[in-house]
Coordinates of N, CA and C in Angstrom, one line a residue:
Chain Y
A52 N 99.2 102.7 71.7 CA 99.6 102.8 73.1 C 100.4 104.1 73.3
Q53 N 100.3 104.6 74.5 CA 101.0 105.8 74.9 C 102.4 105.4 75.3
T54 N 103.4 106.2 75.0 CA 104.8 106.0 75.5 C 105.3 107.4 76.0
V55 N 106.2 107.3 76.9 CA 106.9 108.5 77.4 C 108.4 108.3 77.4
T56 N 109.1 109.2 76.9 CA 110.5 109.1 76.7 C 111.3 110.2 77.4
Q57 N 112.2 109.8 78.3 CA 113.1 110.8 78.9 C 114.5 110.4 78.4
S58 N 115.1 111.3 77.6 CA 116.3 110.9 76.9 C 117.6 111.2 77.7
Q59 N 117.4 111.8 78.8 CA 118.6 112.2 79.6 C 118.6 111.3 80.9
P60 N 119.4 110.2 81.0 CA 119.4 109.4 82.2 C 120.0 110.1 83.4
E61 N 121.0 111.0 83.1 CA 121.6 111.7 84.2 C 121.9 113.1 83.8
M62 N 121.8 114.0 84.8 CA 122.1 115.4 84.5 C 122.7 116.0 85.8
S63 N 123.5 117.0 85.7 CA 124.0 117.7 86.9 C 123.9 119.2 86.6
V64 N 123.8 120.0 87.7 CA 123.7 121.4 87.6 C 124.3 122.0 88.9
Q65 N 124.9 123.2 88.7 CA 125.4 123.9 89.9 C 124.3 124.6 90.6
E66 N 124.5 124.6 91.9 CA 123.5 125.3 92.8 C 123.3 126.7 92.2
A67 N 122.0 127.2 92.3 CA 121.6 128.5 91.8 C 121.4 128.6 90.3
E68 N 121.9 127.6 89.6 CA 121.7 127.7 88.1 C 120.4 127.1 87.7
T69 N 120.1 127.2 86.4 CA 118.9 126.7 85.8 C 119.2 125.4 85.0
V70 N 118.3 124.5 85.1 CA 118.4 123.2 84.3 C 117.1 122.9 83.7
T71 N 117.1 122.2 82.5 CA 115.9 121.8 81.9 C 116.0 120.3 81.6
L72 N 115.0 119.6 82.0 CA 114.8 118.2 81.8 C 113.8 117.9 80.7
S73 N 114.2 117.1 79.8 CA 113.3 116.9 78.6 C 112.4 115.6 78.7
C74 N 111.3 115.7 78.1 CA 110.3 114.6 78.1 C 109.5 114.7 76.8
T75 N 109.4 113.6 76.1 CA 108.6 113.6 74.9 C 107.6 112.4 75.1
Y76 N 106.5 112.5 74.4 CA 105.5 111.4 74.6 C 104.8 111.2 73.3
D77 N 104.1 110.0 73.2 CA 103.4 109.7 72.0 C 102.0 109.3 72.3
T78 N 101.0 109.9 71.7 CA 99.6 109.5 72.0 C 98.8 110.0 70.8
S79 N 97.7 109.3 70.7 CA 96.7 109.8 69.6 C 95.5 110.5 70.3
E80 N 95.6 110.6 71.6 CA 94.6 111.4 72.4 C 94.7 112.9 72.1
S81 N 93.6 113.6 72.2 CA 93.7 115.0 72.1 C 93.6 115.7 73.5
N82 N 93.1 115.0 74.4 CA 93.1 115.5 75.8 C 93.7 114.5 76.7
Y83 N 94.5 115.0 77.6 CA 95.2 114.2 78.6 C 95.9 115.0 79.6
Y84 N 96.6 114.4 80.5 CA 97.3 115.1 81.6 C 98.8 114.6 81.5
L85 N 99.7 115.6 81.8 CA 101.1 115.3 81.9 C 101.6 115.7 83.3
F86 N 102.5 115.0 83.8 CA 103.0 115.2 85.2 C 104.5 115.1 85.2
W87 N 105.1 115.9 86.1 CA 106.5 115.7 86.6 C 106.4 115.3 88.1
Y88 N 107.0 114.2 88.4 CA 107.1 113.7 89.8 C 108.6 113.7 90.1
K89 N 108.9 114.0 91.4 CA 110.3 114.0 91.9 C 110.4 112.9 92.9
Q90 N 111.5 112.1 92.9 CA 111.7 111.1 93.9 C 113.1 111.3 94.5
P91 N 113.2 112.0 95.6 CA 114.5 112.2 96.3 C 115.0 110.9 96.9
P92 N 116.2 111.0 97.5 CA 116.8 109.7 98.1 C 115.9 109.0 99.1
S93 N 115.0 109.8 99.7 CA 114.1 109.1 100.6 C 113.1 108.2 99.9
R94 N 113.0 108.3 98.6 CA 112.2 107.5 97.7 C 110.7 107.8 97.8
Q95 N 110.3 108.9 98.5 CA 108.9 109.4 98.5 C 108.7 110.1 97.2
M96 N 107.7 109.7 96.5 CA 107.3 110.2 95.2 C 106.5 111.5 95.4
I97 N 107.0 112.6 94.9 CA 106.3 113.9 95.1 C 105.9 114.5 93.8
L98 N 104.7 115.0 93.8 CA 104.2 115.7 92.6 C 104.9 117.1 92.5
V99 N 105.5 117.3 91.3 CA 106.1 118.6 91.1 C 105.2 119.5 90.4
I100 N 104.6 119.1 89.3 CA 103.8 119.9 88.5 C 102.9 119.1 87.6
R101 N 101.7 119.7 87.2 CA 100.8 119.0 86.4 C 100.3 119.9 85.3
Q102 N 100.1 119.4 84.1 CA 99.7 120.2 83.0 C 98.5 119.5 82.3
E103 N 97.4 120.2 82.1 CA 96.3 119.7 81.3 C 96.5 120.0 79.9
A104 N 96.3 119.1 79.0 CA 96.7 119.3 77.6 C 95.8 120.3 76.9
Y105 N 94.6 120.5 77.5 CA 93.7 121.5 76.8 C 94.0 122.9 77.2
K106 N 94.9 123.1 78.2 CA 95.3 124.4 78.6 C 96.6 124.8 77.8
Q107 N 96.5 126.0 77.1 CA 97.7 126.4 76.4 C 98.8 127.0 77.3
Q108 N 98.3 127.5 78.4 CA 99.3 128.2 79.3 C 100.1 127.1 80.0
N109 N 101.4 127.4 80.0 CA 102.4 126.5 80.7 C 102.2 126.5 82.2
A110 N 102.2 125.4 82.9 CA 102.0 125.3 84.3 C 103.3 125.8 85.0
T111 N 103.2 126.4 86.1 CA 104.3 126.8 86.9 C 104.0 126.6 88.4
E112 N 105.1 126.2 89.1 CA 105.0 126.1 90.6 C 106.3 126.6 91.2
N113 N 106.2 127.8 91.6 CA 107.4 128.5 92.2 C 108.6 128.4 91.2
R114 N 109.7 127.6 91.6 CA 110.9 127.6 90.8 C 110.7 126.6 89.6
F115 N 109.7 125.9 89.6 CA 109.5 124.8 88.6 C 108.5 125.3 87.5
S116 N 108.8 125.2 86.3 CA 107.9 125.5 85.2 C 108.1 124.5 84.0
V117 N 107.1 124.4 83.2 CA 107.1 123.5 82.1 C 107.0 124.3 80.8
N118 N 107.6 123.7 79.7 CA 107.4 124.1 78.4 C 106.7 123.0 77.7
F119 N 105.4 123.3 77.5 CA 104.5 122.3 76.9 C 104.3 122.6 75.5
Q120 N 104.7 121.8 74.6 CA 104.5 122.0 73.1 C 103.7 120.8 72.6
K121 N 102.4 121.0 72.5 CA 101.5 119.9 72.2 C 101.7 119.3 70.9
A122 N 101.9 120.2 69.9 CA 102.1 119.7 68.5 C 103.4 118.8 68.4
A123 N 104.4 119.2 69.1 CA 105.6 118.5 69.1 C 105.6 117.3 70.1
K124 N 104.6 117.3 71.0 CA 104.5 116.3 72.0 C 105.7 116.3 72.9
S125 N 106.0 117.5 73.4 CA 107.1 117.7 74.2 C 106.7 118.4 75.5
F126 N 107.3 118.0 76.6 CA 106.9 118.5 77.9 C 108.1 118.6 78.8
S127 N 108.9 119.6 78.7 CA 110.1 119.8 79.4 C 109.9 120.5 80.7
L128 N 110.8 120.2 81.7 CA 110.7 120.8 83.0 C 111.9 121.7 83.3
K129 N 111.6 122.9 83.6 CA 112.7 123.9 83.9 C 112.8 124.1 85.4
I130 N 113.9 123.9 86.0 CA 114.1 124.2 87.4 C 115.0 125.4 87.5
S131 N 114.5 126.5 88.1 CA 115.3 127.7 88.2 C 115.9 127.8 89.6
D132 N 117.0 128.5 89.7 CA 117.7 128.7 91.0 C 117.8 127.4 91.7
S133 N 118.4 126.4 91.1 CA 118.5 125.0 91.6 C 119.1 125.0 93.1
Q134 N 118.5 124.2 93.9 CA 118.9 124.0 95.3 C 119.3 122.6 95.5
L135 N 120.2 122.4 96.5 CA 120.7 121.1 96.8 C 119.5 120.1 97.1
G136 N 118.4 120.6 97.6 CA 117.3 119.7 97.8 C 116.6 119.3 96.6
D137 N 117.0 119.8 95.5 CA 116.4 119.4 94.2 C 117.0 118.1 93.7
T138 N 118.1 117.7 94.3 CA 118.7 116.4 93.9 C 117.7 115.3 94.0
A139 N 117.5 114.6 92.9 CA 116.4 113.6 92.9 C 116.3 112.9 91.6
M140 N 115.6 111.8 91.5 CA 115.1 111.3 90.2 C 113.9 112.1 89.8
Y141 N 113.8 112.4 88.6 CA 112.6 113.1 88.1 C 111.9 112.3 87.0
F142 N 110.7 112.0 87.2 CA 109.9 111.2 86.3 C 108.8 112.0 85.6
C143 N 108.7 111.8 84.3 CA 107.7 112.4 83.5 C 106.6 111.3 83.3
A144 N 105.3 111.7 83.3 CA 104.3 110.7 83.2 C 103.1 111.3 82.5
F145 N 102.3 110.4 81.8 CA 101.2 110.7 81.0 C 100.0 110.0 81.6
M146 N 98.8 110.7 81.5 CA 97.6 110.0 81.9 C 96.4 110.4 81.0
K147 N 95.5 109.5 80.7 CA 94.3 109.8 79.9 C 93.4 110.6 80.8
P148 N 92.4 111.3 80.2 CA 91.5 112.2 81.0 C 90.5 111.4 81.7
F149 N 89.7 112.0 82.5 CA 88.7 111.4 83.4 C 87.7 110.5 82.6
N150 N 87.3 110.9 81.4 CA 86.3 110.1 80.7 C 86.8 108.8 80.2
A151 N 88.1 108.5 80.4 CA 88.7 107.3 80.0 C 88.5 106.2 81.0
G152 N 87.9 106.5 82.2 CA 87.5 105.5 83.1 C 88.4 105.5 84.4
N153 N 87.9 104.7 85.4 CA 88.6 104.7 86.6 C 90.0 104.0 86.6
N154 N 90.2 103.1 85.7 CA 91.4 102.3 85.6 C 92.5 103.0 84.8
R155 N 92.3 104.2 84.3 CA 93.4 104.9 83.6 C 94.5 105.0 84.5
K156 N 95.7 104.8 84.0 CA 96.9 104.7 84.8 C 98.0 105.7 84.3
L157 N 99.0 105.9 85.1 CA 100.1 106.7 84.7 C 101.0 105.9 83.8
I158 N 101.5 106.5 82.7 CA 102.5 105.9 81.9 C 103.8 106.7 82.1
W159 N 104.8 106.0 82.6 CA 106.0 106.6 83.1 C 107.1 106.6 82.1
G160 N 107.9 107.7 82.2 CA 109.3 107.6 81.6 C 110.2 106.9 82.5
L161 N 111.5 106.7 82.0 CA 112.5 106.0 82.7 C 113.2 106.8 83.8
G162 N 112.9 108.1 83.7 CA 113.5 109.0 84.7 C 114.8 109.6 84.3
T163 N 115.1 110.8 85.0 CA 116.3 111.5 84.9 C 116.9 111.7 86.3
S164 N 118.1 111.3 86.5 CA 118.7 111.5 87.8 C 119.4 112.9 87.8
L165 N 118.9 113.8 88.6 CA 119.5 115.1 88.6 C 120.3 115.3 89.9
A166 N 121.5 115.7 89.7 CA 122.4 116.1 90.9 C 122.7 117.6 90.9
V167 N 122.4 118.2 92.0 CA 122.7 119.6 92.2 C 123.9 119.7 93.0
N168 N 124.9 120.3 92.4 CA 126.3 120.4 93.0 C 126.5 121.7 93.7
P169 N 127.1 121.7 94.9 CA 127.3 123.0 95.6 C 128.4 123.8 95.0
Chain L
G1173 N 97.2 118.9 102.1 CA 96.3 117.8 101.9 C 96.8 116.7 101.0
A1174 N 96.0 115.7 100.7 CA 96.4 114.6 99.8 C 97.5 113.8 100.4
V1175 N 97.4 113.3 101.6 CA 98.5 112.5 102.2 C 98.1 111.0 102.2
V1176 N 99.1 110.2 101.8 CA 99.0 108.8 101.7 C 100.0 108.2 102.6
S1177 N 99.6 107.3 103.5 CA 100.5 106.6 104.4 C 100.7 105.1 104.0
Q1178 N 101.8 104.5 104.3 CA 102.0 103.1 104.1 C 102.7 102.5 105.3
H1179 N 102.3 101.3 105.6 CA 102.8 100.6 106.7 C 103.0 99.1 106.5
P1180 N 104.1 98.5 106.8 CA 105.2 99.1 107.5 C 106.1 99.8 106.4
S1181 N 107.1 100.6 106.9 CA 108.0 101.2 106.0 C 109.1 100.2 105.6
R1182 N 109.4 99.3 106.4 CA 110.4 98.3 106.1 C 110.0 97.0 106.8
V1183 N 110.2 95.9 106.1 CA 109.9 94.6 106.7 C 110.9 93.5 106.2
I1184 N 111.3 92.7 107.1 CA 112.1 91.5 106.7 C 111.3 90.3 107.1
C1185 N 111.3 89.3 106.2 CA 110.5 88.1 106.5 C 111.3 86.9 106.0
K1186 N 110.9 85.7 106.5 CA 111.5 84.5 106.0 C 110.8 84.0 104.7
S1187 N 111.6 83.3 103.9 CA 111.0 82.7 102.7 C 109.9 81.8 103.0
G1188 N 108.8 81.9 102.3 CA 107.6 81.0 102.5 C 106.5 81.7 103.4
T1189 N 106.8 82.8 104.0 CA 105.8 83.4 104.9 C 105.1 84.5 104.0
S1190 N 104.0 85.0 104.6 CA 103.2 86.1 103.9 C 103.4 87.4 104.6
V1191 N 103.4 88.4 103.9 CA 103.6 89.8 104.4 C 102.4 90.7 103.9
K1192 N 101.9 91.5 104.8 CA 100.8 92.4 104.4 C 101.3 93.8 104.5
I1193 N 101.0 94.6 103.5 CA 101.4 96.0 103.4 C 100.1 96.8 103.3
E1194 N 100.0 97.8 104.2 CA 98.8 98.7 104.2 C 99.0 100.0 103.5
C1195 N 98.0 100.5 102.9 CA 98.1 101.8 102.2 C 96.8 102.6 102.6
R1196 N 97.0 103.8 103.2 CA 95.9 104.6 103.6 C 95.9 106.0 103.1
S1197 N 94.7 106.4 102.6 CA 94.6 107.8 102.3 C 94.1 108.5 103.5
L1198 N 94.8 109.5 104.0 CA 94.5 110.1 105.3 C 93.5 111.2 105.3
D1199 N 93.5 112.0 104.2 CA 92.6 113.1 104.2 C 91.7 113.3 102.9
F1200 N 91.6 112.2 102.3 CA 90.6 112.2 101.1 C 90.2 110.7 100.9
Q1201 N 89.1 110.6 100.2 CA 88.6 109.3 99.8 C 89.2 108.8 98.5
A1202 N 89.8 107.7 98.6 CA 90.5 107.2 97.4 C 89.6 106.2 96.7
T1203 N 89.1 106.6 95.6 CA 88.2 105.7 94.8 C 89.1 104.7 94.1
T1204 N 90.3 105.0 93.8 CA 91.2 104.1 93.1 C 92.6 104.1 93.7
M1205 N 93.1 103.0 93.9 CA 94.5 102.9 94.5 C 95.3 102.0 93.5
F1206 N 96.6 102.3 93.5 CA 97.5 101.6 92.7 C 98.7 101.0 93.5
W1207 N 99.1 99.9 93.1 CA 100.3 99.3 93.7 C 101.4 99.1 92.6
Y1208 N 102.6 99.6 93.1 CA 103.8 99.6 92.2 C 104.9 98.8 92.9
R1209 N 105.8 98.4 92.0 CA 107.1 97.8 92.5 C 108.2 98.6 91.8
Q1210 N 109.2 98.9 92.5 CA 110.3 99.7 92.0 C 111.7 99.1 92.3
F1211 N 112.5 98.8 91.3 CA 113.8 98.3 91.5 C 114.8 99.5 91.6
P1212 N 115.9 99.4 92.2 CA 116.8 100.5 92.4 C 117.1 101.3 91.1
K1213 N 117.0 102.6 91.2 CA 117.3 103.5 90.1 C 116.5 103.1 88.8
K1214 N 115.3 102.6 89.0 CA 114.5 102.3 87.9 C 113.1 103.0 88.0
S1215 N 112.4 102.9 87.0 CA 111.0 103.6 87.0 C 110.1 102.7 87.8
L1216 N 108.9 103.2 87.9 CA 107.9 102.4 88.7 C 107.2 101.4 87.7
M1217 N 107.0 100.2 88.2 CA 106.3 99.2 87.5 C 104.9 98.9 88.1
L1218 N 103.9 99.2 87.4 CA 102.5 99.1 87.9 C 102.2 97.6 88.1
M1219 N 101.8 97.2 89.3 CA 101.4 95.8 89.5 C 99.9 95.6 89.3
A1220 N 99.1 96.5 89.9 CA 97.6 96.4 89.9 C 96.9 97.7 90.2
T1221 N 95.7 97.7 89.8 CA 94.8 98.9 90.1 C 93.6 98.3 90.8
S1222 N 93.3 99.0 91.9 CA 92.1 98.6 92.6 C 91.1 99.7 92.8
N1223 N 89.8 99.4 92.6 CA 88.7 100.3 92.9 C 88.0 99.8 94.1
E1224 N 87.6 100.7 95.0 CA 86.9 100.4 96.2 C 85.7 99.4 96.0
G1225 N 85.8 98.3 96.7 CA 84.7 97.4 96.6 C 84.7 96.4 95.4
S1226 N 85.7 96.6 94.5 CA 85.8 95.7 93.4 C 87.1 94.9 93.4
K1227 N 87.2 93.9 92.5 CA 88.4 93.1 92.4 C 89.4 93.9 91.7
A1228 N 90.7 93.7 92.1 CA 91.8 94.4 91.5 C 92.0 94.0 90.1
T1229 N 92.5 94.9 89.3 CA 92.9 94.6 87.9 C 94.4 94.5 87.9
Y1230 N 94.9 93.3 87.5 CA 96.4 93.1 87.6 C 97.0 93.4 86.2
E1231 N 98.2 93.8 86.2 CA 98.9 94.0 85.0 C 99.5 92.7 84.5
Q1232 N 99.7 92.6 83.2 CA 100.2 91.4 82.6 C 101.5 90.9 83.3
G1233 N 101.5 89.7 83.6 CA 102.7 89.1 84.2 C 102.8 89.1 85.7
V1234 N 101.8 89.8 86.3 CA 101.7 89.9 87.8 C 100.8 88.8 88.3
E1235 N 101.3 87.9 89.2 CA 100.5 86.8 89.6 C 99.5 87.2 90.7
K1236 N 98.2 87.1 90.4 CA 97.2 87.6 91.3 C 97.1 86.7 92.5
D1237 N 97.4 85.5 92.4 CA 97.4 84.6 93.6 C 98.6 84.8 94.6
K1238 N 99.6 85.4 94.0 CA 100.8 85.7 94.9 C 100.7 87.1 95.5
F1239 N 100.2 88.0 94.8 CA 100.0 89.4 95.3 C 98.6 89.7 95.4
L1240 N 98.1 89.5 96.6 CA 96.6 89.7 96.9 C 96.4 91.1 97.3
I1241 N 95.4 91.7 96.6 CA 95.1 93.1 96.8 C 93.6 93.2 97.2
N1242 N 93.4 94.0 98.3 CA 92.1 94.2 98.8 C 91.9 95.7 99.0
H1243 N 90.8 96.2 98.5 CA 90.5 97.6 98.7 C 89.1 97.7 99.3
A1244 N 89.0 97.4 100.6 CA 87.7 97.3 101.2 C 87.0 98.5 101.6
S1245 N 87.8 99.6 101.7 CA 87.1 100.9 102.0 C 87.8 102.0 101.2
L1246 N 87.2 103.2 101.3 CA 87.6 104.3 100.5 C 88.9 104.9 101.0
T1247 N 89.5 104.4 102.1 CA 90.7 104.9 102.7 C 91.8 103.9 102.9
L1248 N 91.5 102.6 102.6 CA 92.4 101.6 102.8 C 92.5 100.5 101.7
S1249 N 93.8 100.2 101.3 CA 94.0 99.1 100.4 C 95.2 98.3 101.0
T1250 N 95.1 97.0 100.8 CA 96.2 96.2 101.3 C 96.8 95.3 100.2
L1251 N 98.1 95.1 100.3 CA 98.8 94.2 99.4 C 99.4 93.1 100.3
T1252 N 99.1 91.9 100.0 CA 99.6 90.7 100.7 C 100.5 89.9 99.7
V1253 N 101.8 89.8 100.1 CA 102.7 89.0 99.3 C 102.7 87.6 100.0
T1254 N 102.1 86.7 99.3 CA 102.0 85.3 99.8 C 103.2 84.4 99.5
S1255 N 103.5 83.5 100.4 CA 104.6 82.6 100.2 C 105.8 83.4 99.5
A1256 N 106.3 84.3 100.3 CA 107.3 85.2 99.7 C 108.6 84.5 99.4
H1257 N 109.3 84.9 98.4 CA 110.6 84.3 98.0 C 111.6 85.5 97.9
P1258 N 112.9 85.2 98.0 CA 113.9 86.2 97.9 C 113.7 87.1 96.7
E1259 N 113.2 86.6 95.6 CA 113.1 87.4 94.4 C 111.9 88.4 94.5
D1260 N 111.1 88.3 95.6 CA 110.0 89.3 95.8 C 110.6 90.5 96.6
S1261 N 111.8 90.4 97.0 CA 112.4 91.5 97.7 C 112.5 92.7 96.8
S1262 N 111.9 93.8 97.3 CA 111.8 95.0 96.4 C 111.3 96.2 97.2
F1263 N 111.1 97.3 96.5 CA 110.5 98.5 97.1 C 109.0 98.6 96.5
Y1264 N 108.0 98.5 97.4 CA 106.7 98.5 97.0 C 106.0 99.9 97.3
I1265 N 105.4 100.5 96.4 CA 104.8 101.8 96.6 C 103.3 101.8 96.2
C1266 N 102.5 102.4 97.0 CA 101.1 102.6 96.7 C 100.8 104.0 96.3
S1267 N 99.8 104.2 95.6 CA 99.3 105.6 95.3 C 97.8 105.6 95.3
A1268 N 97.2 106.7 95.5 CA 95.8 106.8 95.6 C 95.3 108.0 94.8
R1269 N 94.1 107.9 94.3 CA 93.4 108.9 93.5 C 92.0 109.1 94.0
G1270 N 91.5 110.3 94.1 CA 90.2 110.6 94.5 C 89.2 110.7 93.4
A1271 N 88.1 111.3 93.7 CA 87.1 111.5 92.7 C 87.0 113.0 92.3
G1272 N 86.3 113.3 91.2 CA 86.1 114.6 90.8 C 87.4 115.2 90.3
L1273 N 87.6 116.5 90.8 CA 88.9 117.1 90.4 C 90.1 116.4 90.9
A1274 N 89.9 115.8 92.1 CA 91.1 115.1 92.7 C 91.4 113.8 91.9
A1275 N 90.6 113.5 90.9 CA 90.8 112.2 90.2 C 91.9 112.4 89.2
E1276 N 92.4 113.6 89.0 CA 93.4 113.8 88.0 C 94.8 113.7 88.5
T1277 N 95.0 113.4 89.7 CA 96.4 113.3 90.3 C 96.5 112.1 91.2
Q1278 N 97.6 111.4 91.1 CA 97.9 110.3 92.0 C 98.8 110.8 93.1
Y1279 N 98.5 110.4 94.3 CA 99.3 110.8 95.5 C 99.9 109.5 96.0
F1280 N 101.2 109.6 96.3 CA 102.0 108.4 96.7 C 102.3 108.3 98.1
G1281 N 102.3 107.0 98.6 CA 102.8 106.7 99.9 C 104.3 106.7 99.9
P1282 N 104.9 106.6 101.1 CA 106.3 106.7 101.2 C 107.1 105.4 100.8
G1283 N 106.3 104.3 100.6 CA 106.9 103.1 100.1 C 107.2 102.1 101.3
T1284 N 107.4 100.8 100.9 CA 107.7 99.8 101.8 C 108.9 99.0 101.2
R1285 N 109.9 98.8 102.0 CA 111.0 98.1 101.6 C 110.9 96.6 102.1
L1286 N 110.8 95.7 101.2 CA 110.6 94.3 101.6 C 111.9 93.5 101.3
L1287 N 112.3 92.8 102.4 CA 113.5 91.9 102.2 C 113.1 90.5 102.6
V1288 N 113.2 89.6 101.7 CA 112.8 88.2 102.0 C 114.1 87.4 102.1
L1289 N 114.3 86.7 103.3 CA 115.5 86.0 103.5 C 115.4 84.5 103.1

């Protein structure tokens, strides 16, 4: 069975600084998807970034980028130029690929609470 | 794109009554929808997965007769909490996934806060 581990329950960073959130996972699959979702105080779950395991290039979305190390099963999220609006819970998640069927589901980490301080 | 709505956003009900929560995909066809429950400062707990036109698949420990899920169309799924009890009070979130390339990402509704008195 797949598992996702986020070892940092809470983190804080100063506005405009850079912070990295860690995520490791365990799977025997060779192809899969990894996600970072953000849940601000409004509790709306927002997709931050997605990585396909078969792609060697790390995904980036503006100030958000990942360091995907497939052999190490590591998928960390880097937030550059942190903004107050980045304050949120961040969840790392794993999903099997399309050929695993319709009922494939997200396997979630426990989350990291990030506070961006002014 | 990929907007999912949920209604109501907040509901208070008396113990023993039933409550229905709607989840709609507004700009795509959701072949699969998911229902989650989330406790404060905790991760999401998957309750069930539903595919359009099929019976929902419930996770272990989730009572299917208590949490009725219907996915009658490609844009609408409903969760009905029957005979609600105070311990059912929680934050319920739905998500939806499309077909093809859109099948690789779940998009989430804003959630429904249920309080059972």
